[in-house]
Amino acid sequence: YQRFFAGSTFNSVHLSKWPEFADELTKSDRVVVIVQVNGKVRESFEVERGTTKNELEKMAKNSQKVKKHISGSISKLIFVQDKILNIVVS
């Protein structure tokens, strides 16, 4: 084995450096945002990262799954960027 690789530039695995971690390669451009009505999951949307509260609110209000659970007036909207939209109905 040593005679075969003698004089070459071969380095064993245990002498190699660890690869560098690239955080930007692990992030996706799209995320799944959950829509809740009074704390219960009613819909989920796959949207671009950074979608605004107003855009998600329009999407949720146009969804048939959410519409049937919004019978009263909306008293509060709780929004966490790229994660959740919770609609509180009174």
XYZ file of N, CA and C in Angstrom:
270
model
N 0.832 -1.197 0.000
C 0.000 0.000 0.000
C 0.869 1.249 0.000
N 1.845 1.309 0.904
C 2.711 2.486 0.973
C 3.593 2.606 -0.263
N 4.008 1.480 -0.808
C 4.845 1.529 -2.000
C 4.033 2.019 -3.203
N 2.741 1.691 -3.237
C 1.891 2.091 -4.354
C 1.733 3.615 -4.402
N 1.575 4.246 -3.211
C 1.354 5.686 -3.141
C 2.622 6.472 -2.829
N 3.759 5.823 -2.778
C 5.009 6.524 -2.477
C 5.308 7.530 -3.574
N 5.598 8.744 -3.169
C 5.948 9.787 -4.128
C 4.755 10.480 -4.751
N 3.523 10.072 -4.445
C 2.346 10.744 -5.014
C 1.837 11.801 -4.039
N 0.834 12.543 -4.442
C 0.261 13.589 -3.586
C -0.940 13.074 -2.814
N -1.092 11.780 -2.713
C -2.226 11.180 -2.015
C -2.137 11.479 -0.522
N -3.243 11.954 0.045
C -3.361 12.162 1.491
C -4.493 11.311 2.008
N -4.292 10.699 3.117
C -5.319 9.863 3.707
C -6.473 10.717 4.226
N -7.618 10.110 4.399
C -8.808 10.814 4.867
C -8.573 11.426 6.249
N -7.885 10.755 7.110
C -7.687 11.275 8.466
C -6.757 12.484 8.494
N -6.090 12.785 7.403
C -5.237 13.972 7.323
C -5.942 15.141 6.630
N -7.109 14.900 6.067
C -7.844 15.938 5.340
C -8.549 16.879 6.305
N -8.828 18.102 5.826
C -9.560 19.087 6.634
C -11.053 18.846 6.498
N -11.801 19.259 7.530
C -13.254 19.169 7.494
C -13.788 20.189 6.503
N -14.870 19.865 5.796
C -15.464 20.850 4.873
C -16.118 21.983 5.664
N -16.178 23.156 5.064
C -16.812 24.314 5.694
C -18.327 24.233 5.499
N -19.068 24.636 6.519
C -20.530 24.634 6.469
C -21.018 25.900 5.792
N -21.914 25.765 4.821
C -22.488 26.905 4.109
C -23.968 27.016 4.472
N -24.283 27.927 5.389
C -25.647 28.087 5.902
C -26.631 28.480 4.797
N -26.192 29.285 3.837
C -27.100 29.739 2.782
C -27.571 28.603 1.883
N -26.839 27.500 1.841
C -27.249 26.369 1.015
C -28.344 25.524 1.672
N -28.557 25.686 2.971
C -29.561 24.893 3.675
C -30.921 25.580 3.732
N -31.004 26.846 3.376
C -32.265 27.569 3.449
C -33.013 27.468 2.128
N -34.323 27.292 2.239
C -35.186 27.213 1.066
C -35.773 28.586 0.772
N -36.125 28.823 -0.480
C -36.755 30.086 -0.859
C -38.247 30.091 -0.534
N -38.807 28.923 -0.309
C -40.235 28.804 -0.010
C -40.424 28.225 1.389
N -41.492 28.661 2.058
C -41.818 28.186 3.400
C -43.296 27.826 3.458
N -43.667 27.018 4.425
C -45.074 26.668 4.654
C -45.562 27.505 5.830
N -46.604 28.309 5.583
C -47.199 29.148 6.617
C -48.537 28.533 7.004
N -48.742 28.333 8.286
C -49.971 27.745 8.820
C -50.969 28.860 9.137
N -52.213 28.656 8.750
C -53.282 29.606 9.069
C -54.197 28.947 10.098
N -54.379 29.640 11.213
C -55.251 29.146 12.274
C -56.426 30.100 12.450
N -57.560 29.538 12.826
C -58.710 30.346 13.209
C -59.040 29.954 14.643
N -58.949 30.927 15.538
C -59.137 30.707 16.977
C -58.246 29.580 17.508
N -57.020 29.520 17.027
C -56.041 28.569 17.545
C -56.090 27.186 16.930
N -56.981 26.954 15.970
C -57.078 25.639 15.336
C -56.622 25.746 13.881
N -55.806 24.798 13.457
C -55.258 24.821 12.102
C -56.385 24.596 11.095
N -56.500 25.524 10.157
C -57.539 25.426 9.134
C -56.968 25.337 7.720
N -55.756 25.861 7.509
C -55.180 25.904 6.168
C -53.668 26.056 6.284
N -52.979 25.686 5.218
C -51.535 25.948 5.133
C -51.232 26.367 3.696
N -50.316 27.303 3.572
C -49.916 27.821 2.269
C -48.411 27.699 2.122
N -47.975 27.285 0.928
C -46.549 27.316 0.622
C -46.304 28.609 -0.144
N -45.539 29.504 0.474
C -45.317 30.840 -0.088
C -43.831 31.156 -0.119
N -43.496 32.234 -0.802
C -42.117 32.712 -0.849
C -41.718 33.223 0.532
N -40.474 33.024 0.891
C -39.957 33.536 2.160
C -40.103 35.064 2.168
N -40.604 35.612 3.251
C -40.756 37.058 3.375
C -42.107 37.585 2.933
N -43.089 36.709 2.715
C -44.430 37.151 2.327
C -45.016 37.997 3.454
N -45.663 39.090 3.098
C -46.159 40.029 4.104
C -47.463 39.561 4.751
N -47.780 40.211 5.845
C -49.007 39.916 6.593
C -50.242 40.184 5.734
N -50.236 41.286 4.994
C -51.393 41.644 4.167
C -51.634 40.628 3.056
N -50.574 40.155 2.424
C -50.716 39.164 1.362
C -51.292 37.859 1.907
N -50.782 37.415 3.059
C -51.289 36.179 3.662
C -52.727 36.339 4.136
N -53.058 37.516 4.639
C -54.430 37.760 5.086
C -55.401 37.651 3.914
N -55.022 38.201 2.759
C -55.872 38.104 1.563
C -56.026 36.655 1.117
N -54.917 35.919 1.123
C -54.967 34.508 0.733
C -55.874 33.719 1.670
N -55.773 33.986 2.971
C -56.573 33.263 3.957
C -58.062 33.593 3.802
N -58.372 34.851 3.588
C -59.780 35.256 3.452
C -60.407 34.700 2.176
N -59.608 34.413 1.168
C -60.119 33.847 -0.076
C -60.206 32.324 -0.035
N -59.629 31.710 0.973
C -59.650 30.258 1.090
C -61.005 29.773 1.614
N -61.570 28.770 0.951
C -62.862 28.215 1.376
C -62.768 27.577 2.764
N -61.640 26.959 3.068
C -61.462 26.298 4.366
C -61.492 27.301 5.512
N -60.979 28.492 5.267
C -60.936 29.521 6.315
C -62.252 30.292 6.353
N -62.831 30.570 5.200
C -64.068 31.354 5.115
C -65.189 30.781 5.971
N -65.324 29.459 5.950
C -66.454 28.868 6.674
C -66.296 28.948 8.198
N -65.085 29.263 8.687
C -64.869 29.379 10.130
C -64.845 30.837 10.595
N -64.898 31.769 9.661
C -64.938 33.192 10.017
C -66.371 33.668 9.847
N -67.176 33.457 10.872
C -68.576 33.870 10.789
C -68.781 35.240 11.422
N -68.030 35.543 12.477
C -68.143 36.845 13.127
C -67.106 37.804 12.584
N -66.890 38.861 13.343
C -65.883 39.831 12.910
C -64.509 39.408 13.429
N -63.490 39.757 12.667
C -62.119 39.431 13.062
C -61.681 40.458 14.101
N -61.359 39.977 15.295
C -60.970 40.899 16.357
C -59.459 41.077 16.449
N -58.702 40.078 15.966
C -57.252 40.184 16.086
C -56.572 39.286 15.059
N -55.448 39.753 14.531
C -54.604 38.949 13.648
C -53.226 38.838 14.293
N -52.793 37.614 14.505
C -51.466 37.375 15.065
C -50.618 36.781 13.947
N -49.516 37.449 13.644
C -48.683 37.060 12.514
C -47.236 36.891 12.964
N -46.657 35.746 12.643
C -45.232 35.495 12.851
C -44.638 35.225 11.477
N -43.694 36.058 11.086
C -43.111 36.008 9.735
C -42.624 34.612 9.377
N -43.053 34.112 8.232
C -42.653 32.820 7.658
C -43.063 31.612 8.491
N -44.023 31.789 9.428
C -44.423 30.661 10.267
C -45.931 30.499 10.395
N -46.613 31.553 10.874
C -48.016 31.372 11.236
C -48.825 32.656 11.075
N -50.113 32.477 10.769
C -51.100 33.557 10.783
C -52.284 33.019 11.573
N -52.571 33.651 12.716
C -53.666 33.229 13.575
C -54.742 34.308 13.528
N -55.942 33.910 13.151
C -57.075 34.815 13.062
C -57.972 34.557 14.265
N -58.200 35.597 15.066
C -59.068 35.476 16.247
C -60.406 36.117 15.889
N -61.458 35.301 15.958
C -62.795 35.743 15.604
C -63.629 35.894 16.866
N -64.361 37.004 16.939
C -65.215 37.208 18.117
C -66.653 36.856 17.830
